[in-house]
Amino acid sequence: MVLHPKAKVRVAGQEVTFCCKASGTPVPKKYYWYHNGTLLERKVYRYGSHLVLRGLAPEQAGTYHCKASTEAGAIKSAPAQLTVLAQGQQSCKPEPEPSLVELPSECPQDAAGSRYYDVGRCAPTPCAGGPAERSGCGADTGHCCGVRRMEMREIPCAGFVLPIKVVAECGCGPCTQPRILVQGRVTAADTGEPLRFGQIFLGGRKVGFTGYKGSFTIEVPPDTQRLVVRFVDRQQRLVDAVKVLPFNRRGGAIYQEVKMLRKKEPVDLDGSRSNAIPLGEASGQEPIGELVLPAGIFLRPSGEVFRGTVKASVTFLDPRDMATASAASSDLSFANAEGEIVPLRTYGMFAVDFLEGESGAALQTGPVEVRMDAGQVRMPEHLQKMKLWSLNPETGLWEEEGVLRPARGNRGKREERTFLVGNLEIRERRLFNLDVPEDRRCFVKVRAYSNEKFNPYEQLEGVVISLINLEPQPGYPANPRAWGRFDSVVTGPNGACLPAFCDGQRPDAYSAYVTATLGGEELEAVASSPKLNPNAIGVSQPYLGKLGYRRLDHDDPNLKKTAFQINVAKPDPNNVDETNGPIYPYRSLEECEEAPVSANHLRFYRVEVDKYEYNVVPFKESDLTSWTGDYLSWWPNPQEFRACFIKVQIEGPQEYMVRSRNVGGSHPRTRGQLYGLRDTRSVRDTLLENTSGACVEFKCSGMLFDQSLVDRTLVSIVPQGSCHRTAVNSLLRDYLSRHPPVADNNHTAAFTMLAPVDPLGHNYGIYTVTDQNPRLAKEIAIGRCFDGTSDGFSREMKADAGTAVTFTCQERPPGRESFFQRLLTAPAEA
């Protein structure tokens, strides 16, 4: 499906057009349209690939999707929502929704000491099209609900007044069209060696190459539902990887680590004799099966039989080895007869390369036999459904090649074994798969939070949640026998629903291993030992006990805390304890996606030790649609985010909070006005005694949102404690003196500068990264700052490398205020 219908909002009486388009061989010409799952009569609606509805009535609201079919198969589109408003009904309410931001610790809002303030938000819902709006199938940005007016308010704090802008009114305007990107790195699964200058294909079209370190950036084309990317090693040492990569439809970049399987060393075969190649030789286990190649089976592309020496490389991905899951291709899905994309459960994938021994020319084969050891299939119901599949590299979908049928083995020592046997012709370089369609399916609800408080309004969007389905050993749920499939979903404003195999009869028939990453950083799962805390995990008893929740470090505290495992126990509809999540039946996807935050769900959170951010103009970095164009916006451009950090070295016995205060410095509209505050706790250097370092974000200098005039941000760096400035990077000092005006640095307990416009780098102690995703830009900049280099990455603080300014701090005498405290209590005097 290359064009999917789009969601629309209309007023009763207007008309609407939905469009879809499918490609295939032969070219699909027959289309069917459905409303809420019911087929619409072609004679009544006179549709083809376009569906036009005139004189809309309220009962025509709901979901619409199309299906295209040929004799080769069928494919369904994604559903599109049609909202039909009554005459005079508003699609965008002028009153903003509540949206809470956290204020600095010195600004409590009520007697209870709450630090949260309602700044309001406008839900980015589509607005109704006007009567004259063109209702075709072209690129239609449409109109969306957004901020129409903001108001400045002042909040009394301890010794100073904090400015804050709040949403006063919402209204309809052109929808923002944020760029959608997928970034990442491609490496070999076994050695971690990067794929240097590998080719990248979207469908059949080459779109670029990976970098020297295996890095890549892909801009997701508009209307994409499944992003299918093929990575090709031009030196042919690695098997082509076909990946279905998740992305954030609301804009910004998602980071992905892509692993590629190394090709097995070729063996020499005599093309004039019969040969057998084992499939899967996991240590201490029998092969899953074998590839039987009769004599005279190898063919040149012309059809001529080749009987000479054949260099044969057969690379098998064995799901009995847990480490292979990350290197598997595609998302293990196929399109069924109804055109629905449904999942497969793998028993192994293999890639074959047959080359002429002397010339190295590629060879094809006639019918070869694939034999699978039935003893390796531990779920008896799968024996009747096992099929042979090949991967279409353009669609990322598996296509049926043949059925595997039981046959008695008569091959030497295996005479007593039963094999599943199928035939296959190898005409092109494809990946092949031994799979069964699995219809025992559920969804698992997962949410990600910015910290361990699990506040509903502090959920993180843009987090990649990955779920690997495992087949446990009977009686040993923590010791899986094999993995069966995997899925990745990106969290939205209401979390994520991940497909998983499940079982209603045996809760432990399938288990799931779940992880979460944000910009390459792993998030932490909730602890399961020394005892389960249902309130923290997010699932109530007794269902939690049935799920058998265990964090990775449950038995061994040395293991990582960034994954959990559960039994995917299908909910019993007759048990009220199991009807509120976190597992939902497959037909209840909508219920899962719209579940309130109070419903059961599983959780990850970001470990942020003593870090605080405040923007005068509120902005949620995980939701780019929340950006507001304002002179005081921290990020002036929603298409490109530039993150700036300064590295501070602190010599003192503790770790210290360091604040950056950022105000307008040179722009006439913002001079002296606050942009925002950043607080960061310094991190000890494990190699240096009494030394810590802090990577503190500041607002970059540059154009403001109107892109007409540069502002040099006035940045003050103030450690919290009895501290005095002892050194400033000489290169940074020279740069600032050569680029006036120069900020006053009269007080030795702080460092003040008019921030540089240029991205200076580690030699100056300034770290600048530009990206389409603000969180990713910050993560990369922090990694470089910790490392003290302009291209490295570290999570261990190297406090004396690449430093801009040094402070010496000491324990102050009792009763004496630090400069930081005086700044809070009497800022004018300080």
Short mmCIF file of C-alpha atoms in Angstrom, two decimals, residues 118-421:
data_model
loop_
_atom_site.label_atom_id
_atom_site.label_comp_id
_atom_site.label_asym_id
_atom_site.label_seq_id
_atom_site.Cartn_x
_atom_site.Cartn_y
_atom_site.Cartn_z
CA ASP A 118 -0.64 25.01 34.93
CA VAL A 119 0.63 26.66 31.72
CA GLY A 120 -2.10 25.19 29.46
CA ARG A 121 -1.78 23.51 26.08
CA CYS A 122 -3.74 23.25 22.83
CA ALA A 123 -4.37 19.65 21.76
CA PRO A 124 -2.98 19.37 18.17
CA THR A 125 -6.26 17.98 16.80
CA PRO A 126 -7.23 18.55 13.13
CA CYS A 127 -9.68 21.36 12.39
CA ALA A 128 -12.63 21.15 10.03
CA GLY A 129 -11.88 21.98 6.40
CA GLY A 130 -13.67 25.05 5.02
CA PRO A 131 -16.47 24.77 2.44
CA ALA A 132 -14.12 25.86 -0.36
CA GLU A 133 -11.26 23.56 0.68
CA ARG A 134 -9.97 21.40 -2.15
CA SER A 135 -10.87 17.81 -1.37
CA GLY A 136 -8.37 15.96 -3.53
CA CYS A 137 -5.52 13.55 -2.82
CA GLY A 138 -2.53 15.87 -3.04
CA ALA A 139 -0.29 17.02 -0.23
CA ASP A 140 -2.76 18.68 2.14
CA THR A 141 -1.22 20.19 5.27
CA GLY A 142 -4.71 21.12 6.53
CA HIS A 143 -5.50 23.10 9.66
CA CYS A 144 -4.84 22.10 13.27
CA CYS A 145 -5.64 23.40 16.71
CA GLY A 146 -2.75 25.47 18.12
CA VAL A 147 -1.78 28.42 20.30
CA ARG A 148 -3.48 31.67 19.27
CA ARG A 149 -2.47 33.86 22.22
CA MET A 150 -0.10 33.63 25.21
CA GLU A 151 0.07 35.74 28.39
CA MET A 152 3.07 36.60 30.55
CA ARG A 153 2.65 35.98 34.28
CA GLU A 154 4.95 36.46 37.24
CA ILE A 155 5.48 33.94 40.01
CA PRO A 156 6.85 35.08 43.40
CA CYS A 157 9.85 33.03 44.47
CA ALA A 158 12.30 33.25 47.37
CA GLY A 159 13.79 36.68 46.75
CA PHE A 160 12.92 37.11 43.08
CA VAL A 161 10.07 37.01 40.55
CA LEU A 162 9.98 34.26 37.93
CA PRO A 163 8.43 35.14 34.53
CA ILE A 164 6.33 32.45 32.80
CA LYS A 165 4.25 32.43 29.62
CA VAL A 166 0.94 30.56 29.67
CA VAL A 167 -1.49 29.67 26.86
CA ALA A 168 -4.46 32.05 27.00
CA GLU A 169 -6.37 31.01 23.86
CA CYS A 170 -6.37 28.22 21.27
CA GLY A 171 -7.46 28.45 17.64
CA CYS A 172 -7.15 26.88 14.20
CA GLY A 173 -4.12 27.54 12.02
CA PRO A 174 -1.94 25.71 9.48
CA CYS A 175 -0.67 22.37 10.82
CA THR A 176 3.05 22.23 11.60
CA GLN A 177 4.86 19.70 9.44
CA PRO A 178 7.83 18.54 11.52
CA ARG A 179 10.47 16.46 9.75
CA ILE A 180 10.40 12.78 10.67
CA LEU A 181 13.82 11.14 10.86
CA VAL A 182 15.34 7.80 11.78
CA GLN A 183 19.00 7.94 12.77
CA GLY A 184 21.33 5.27 14.02
CA ARG A 185 24.33 3.08 13.47
CA VAL A 186 24.84 -0.18 11.56
CA THR A 187 27.35 -2.68 12.95
CA ALA A 188 28.26 -6.36 12.60
CA ALA A 189 26.38 -8.43 15.21
CA ASP A 190 29.47 -10.46 16.17
CA THR A 191 32.32 -7.91 16.36
CA GLY A 192 30.59 -4.51 16.51
CA GLU A 193 32.58 -3.43 13.43
CA PRO A 194 30.72 -0.56 11.68
CA LEU A 195 29.21 -0.99 8.20
CA ARG A 196 31.33 1.61 6.39
CA PHE A 197 29.77 3.23 3.33
CA GLY A 198 27.09 0.54 3.08
CA GLN A 199 24.23 1.14 0.65
CA ILE A 200 20.80 2.14 2.00
CA PHE A 201 17.62 1.31 0.05
CA LEU A 202 14.02 2.42 0.67
CA GLY A 203 11.86 -0.03 -1.28
CA GLY A 204 13.82 -0.53 -4.50
CA ARG A 205 15.33 2.98 -4.44
CA LYS A 206 18.86 3.71 -3.24
CA VAL A 207 18.75 6.72 -0.90
CA GLY A 208 22.31 6.95 0.40
CA PHE A 209 25.21 5.37 2.26
CA THR A 210 26.21 4.78 5.87
CA GLY A 211 29.09 6.88 7.21
CA TYR A 212 32.61 5.84 8.18
CA LYS A 213 31.37 4.88 11.67
CA GLY A 214 28.27 3.11 10.30
CA SER A 215 25.99 6.08 11.07
CA PHE A 216 22.92 6.89 8.96
CA THR A 217 20.06 9.41 8.79
CA ILE A 218 16.87 8.65 6.84
CA GLU A 219 14.11 11.20 6.29
CA VAL A 220 10.81 9.33 6.43
CA PRO A 221 8.71 10.05 3.31
CA PRO A 222 5.23 11.55 3.96
CA ASP A 223 2.34 9.06 4.43
CA THR A 224 4.73 6.20 5.35
CA GLN A 225 3.07 3.53 7.51
CA ARG A 226 5.88 0.91 7.51
CA LEU A 227 9.45 2.14 7.01
CA VAL A 228 11.24 -0.73 5.24
CA VAL A 229 14.99 -0.13 4.91
CA ARG A 230 17.58 -2.45 3.35
CA PHE A 231 21.25 -2.15 4.30
CA VAL A 232 23.73 -3.74 1.89
CA ASP A 233 27.41 -4.45 2.58
CA ARG A 234 29.17 -3.69 -0.73
CA GLN A 235 32.00 -6.06 0.23
CA GLN A 236 29.45 -8.84 0.78
CA ARG A 237 30.94 -9.95 4.11
CA LEU A 238 27.60 -9.35 5.87
CA VAL A 239 24.13 -10.62 4.98
CA ASP A 240 21.80 -7.89 3.63
CA ALA A 241 19.66 -6.57 6.50
CA VAL A 242 16.02 -5.70 5.77
CA LYS A 243 14.66 -3.76 8.74
CA VAL A 244 11.21 -2.37 9.51
CA LEU A 245 12.25 0.65 11.58
CA PRO A 246 9.89 2.39 14.02
CA PHE A 247 9.51 6.16 13.76
CA ASN A 248 7.68 8.97 15.54
CA ARG A 249 4.76 10.19 13.42
CA ARG A 250 4.62 13.40 15.47
CA GLY A 251 8.05 14.45 14.22
CA GLY A 252 11.65 14.40 15.37
CA ALA A 253 14.29 11.69 15.20
CA ILE A 254 14.33 8.14 16.56
CA TYR A 255 17.69 6.44 17.17
CA GLN A 256 18.20 2.78 16.16
CA GLU A 257 21.11 0.36 16.54
CA VAL A 258 21.04 -1.98 13.51
CA LYS A 259 22.91 -5.31 13.65
CA MET A 260 23.97 -7.28 10.55
CA LEU A 261 24.74 -11.01 10.44
CA ARG A 262 28.16 -12.09 9.19
CA LYS A 263 28.09 -14.48 6.24
CA LYS A 264 29.31 -17.98 6.95
CA GLU A 265 32.61 -18.90 5.34
CA PRO A 266 31.90 -20.68 2.01
CA VAL A 267 32.56 -24.39 1.56
CA ASP A 268 33.44 -26.08 -1.73
CA LEU A 269 30.77 -28.39 -3.17
CA ASP A 270 30.95 -30.65 -6.23
CA GLY A 271 28.06 -29.50 -8.44
CA SER A 272 27.82 -32.93 -10.10
CA ARG A 273 27.07 -34.72 -6.80
CA SER A 274 24.34 -34.55 -4.18
CA ASN A 275 25.15 -32.41 -1.12
CA ALA A 276 23.57 -31.63 2.26
CA ILE A 277 24.26 -28.50 4.34
CA PRO A 278 23.15 -28.44 8.01
CA LEU A 279 20.95 -25.53 9.20
CA GLY A 280 21.75 -24.37 12.72
CA GLU A 281 24.62 -25.93 14.60
CA ALA A 282 24.11 -24.38 18.02
CA SER A 283 26.63 -25.64 20.55
CA GLY A 284 25.54 -28.90 22.12
CA GLN A 285 22.30 -29.09 20.09
CA GLU A 286 21.22 -30.92 16.98
CA PRO A 287 20.77 -28.83 13.80
CA ILE A 288 17.26 -27.50 13.19
CA GLY A 289 17.36 -29.08 9.75
CA GLU A 290 19.32 -29.27 6.51
CA LEU A 291 19.36 -28.07 2.92
CA VAL A 292 19.53 -31.02 0.50
CA LEU A 293 21.02 -30.17 -2.92
CA PRO A 294 20.56 -32.96 -5.55
CA ALA A 295 23.22 -33.55 -8.22
CA GLY A 296 23.07 -31.14 -11.18
CA ILE A 297 20.88 -28.66 -9.29
CA PHE A 298 23.04 -25.56 -9.85
CA LEU A 299 22.13 -23.33 -12.80
CA ARG A 300 23.70 -20.35 -14.49
CA PRO A 301 21.25 -17.43 -15.08
CA SER A 302 20.93 -18.62 -18.70
CA GLY A 303 19.48 -21.94 -17.45
CA GLU A 304 22.62 -23.97 -18.28
CA VAL A 305 23.44 -26.63 -15.66
CA PHE A 306 26.72 -26.00 -13.81
CA ARG A 307 28.62 -29.12 -12.64
CA GLY A 308 31.92 -27.63 -11.49
CA THR A 309 33.09 -26.53 -8.03
CA VAL A 310 30.56 -24.38 -6.18
CA LYS A 311 31.46 -22.03 -3.33
CA ALA A 312 28.43 -22.34 -1.05
CA SER A 313 27.77 -20.03 1.90
CA VAL A 314 24.64 -20.80 3.95
CA THR A 315 24.20 -18.46 6.93
CA PHE A 316 21.61 -19.62 9.47
CA LEU A 317 20.09 -17.35 12.13
CA ASP A 318 19.23 -19.71 14.99
CA PRO A 319 16.49 -18.47 17.37
CA ARG A 320 17.75 -20.92 20.01
CA ASP A 321 20.58 -18.41 20.47
CA MET A 322 19.09 -15.40 22.30
CA ALA A 323 21.80 -13.05 21.01
CA THR A 324 20.60 -13.42 17.39
CA ALA A 325 17.27 -11.60 17.89
CA SER A 326 18.76 -8.15 17.25
CA ALA A 327 20.25 -9.30 13.92
CA ALA A 328 17.03 -10.78 12.49
CA SER A 329 15.56 -9.16 9.40
CA SER A 330 12.11 -7.59 8.97
CA ASP A 331 9.41 -7.61 11.66
CA LEU A 332 8.34 -11.21 10.90
CA SER A 333 5.01 -10.37 9.29
CA PHE A 334 3.08 -11.43 6.18
CA ALA A 335 -0.07 -10.28 4.40
CA ASN A 336 -2.87 -12.86 4.72
CA ALA A 337 -5.64 -13.53 2.18
CA GLU A 338 -7.69 -10.64 3.62
CA GLY A 339 -4.80 -8.22 3.20
CA GLU A 340 -4.12 -7.88 6.92
CA ILE A 341 -0.49 -7.78 8.04
CA VAL A 342 -0.20 -10.57 10.62
CA PRO A 343 2.72 -12.05 12.58
CA LEU A 344 4.89 -15.11 12.13
CA ARG A 345 6.76 -17.13 14.73
CA THR A 346 10.22 -18.12 13.45
CA TYR A 347 12.10 -21.38 13.86
CA GLY A 348 15.09 -20.09 11.92
CA MET A 349 16.13 -17.96 8.93
CA PHE A 350 18.81 -18.68 6.38
CA ALA A 351 20.57 -16.78 3.59
CA VAL A 352 22.31 -18.63 0.74
CA ASP A 353 25.07 -17.60 -1.67
CA PHE A 354 26.12 -20.01 -4.41
CA LEU A 355 29.04 -18.86 -6.60
CA GLU A 356 31.06 -20.49 -9.38
CA GLY A 357 34.36 -21.62 -7.85
CA GLU A 358 36.65 -19.92 -10.38
CA SER A 359 34.78 -16.91 -11.78
CA GLY A 360 32.76 -16.03 -8.66
CA ALA A 361 29.62 -15.59 -10.82
CA ALA A 362 26.31 -16.02 -8.97
CA LEU A 363 24.42 -19.32 -9.44
CA GLN A 364 20.74 -20.17 -9.12
CA THR A 365 19.25 -23.57 -8.28
CA GLY A 366 16.45 -25.81 -9.40
CA PRO A 367 14.19 -27.37 -6.74
CA VAL A 368 16.16 -27.99 -3.52
CA GLU A 369 14.81 -29.78 -0.48
CA VAL A 370 14.52 -28.14 2.94
CA ARG A 371 14.29 -30.69 5.74
CA MET A 372 13.37 -29.61 9.26
CA ASP A 373 13.78 -31.82 12.34
CA ALA A 374 10.26 -32.14 13.80
CA GLY A 375 11.83 -32.87 17.20
CA GLN A 376 12.90 -29.23 17.41
CA VAL A 377 9.26 -28.06 17.36
CA ARG A 378 8.13 -28.14 21.01
CA MET A 379 4.60 -26.82 20.32
CA PRO A 380 2.77 -29.75 18.66
CA GLU A 381 0.13 -27.48 17.08
CA HIS A 382 2.90 -25.82 15.04
CA LEU A 383 3.81 -29.05 13.19
CA GLN A 384 0.65 -28.82 11.05
CA LYS A 385 1.21 -25.15 10.16
CA MET A 386 4.95 -24.97 9.37
CA LYS A 387 5.73 -23.24 6.07
CA LEU A 388 8.70 -22.05 4.07
CA TRP A 389 8.87 -18.30 3.40
CA SER A 390 11.08 -15.82 1.58
CA LEU A 391 11.52 -12.14 2.40
CA ASN A 392 10.51 -9.49 -0.11
CA PRO A 393 13.26 -6.85 0.40
CA GLU A 394 11.05 -4.00 -0.85
CA THR A 395 7.96 -4.56 1.31
CA GLY A 396 9.66 -6.20 4.30
CA LEU A 397 6.90 -8.86 4.21
CA TRP A 398 7.46 -12.62 4.09
CA GLU A 399 5.92 -14.45 1.12
CA GLU A 400 4.93 -18.10 1.19
CA GLU A 401 7.22 -20.41 -0.81
CA GLY A 402 5.73 -23.75 0.19
CA VAL A 403 4.37 -26.00 2.94
CA LEU A 404 6.56 -28.31 5.02
CA ARG A 405 4.96 -31.77 5.28
CA PRO A 406 5.90 -34.66 7.62
CA ALA A 407 8.10 -37.42 6.13
CA ARG A 408 10.03 -40.25 7.77
CA GLY A 409 13.79 -39.73 7.86
CA ASN A 410 16.06 -42.38 6.38
CA ARG A 411 19.38 -40.62 6.57
CA GLY A 412 21.82 -42.85 8.49
CA LYS A 413 21.62 -42.32 12.24
CA ARG A 414 18.44 -40.24 11.87
CA GLU A 415 16.26 -43.06 10.58
CA GLU A 416 13.88 -42.83 13.51
CA ARG A 417 13.33 -39.09 13.17
CA THR A 418 10.42 -37.31 11.56
CA PHE A 419 11.28 -34.44 9.23
CA LEU A 420 9.18 -31.64 7.82
CA VAL A 421 10.12 -31.46 4.15
#
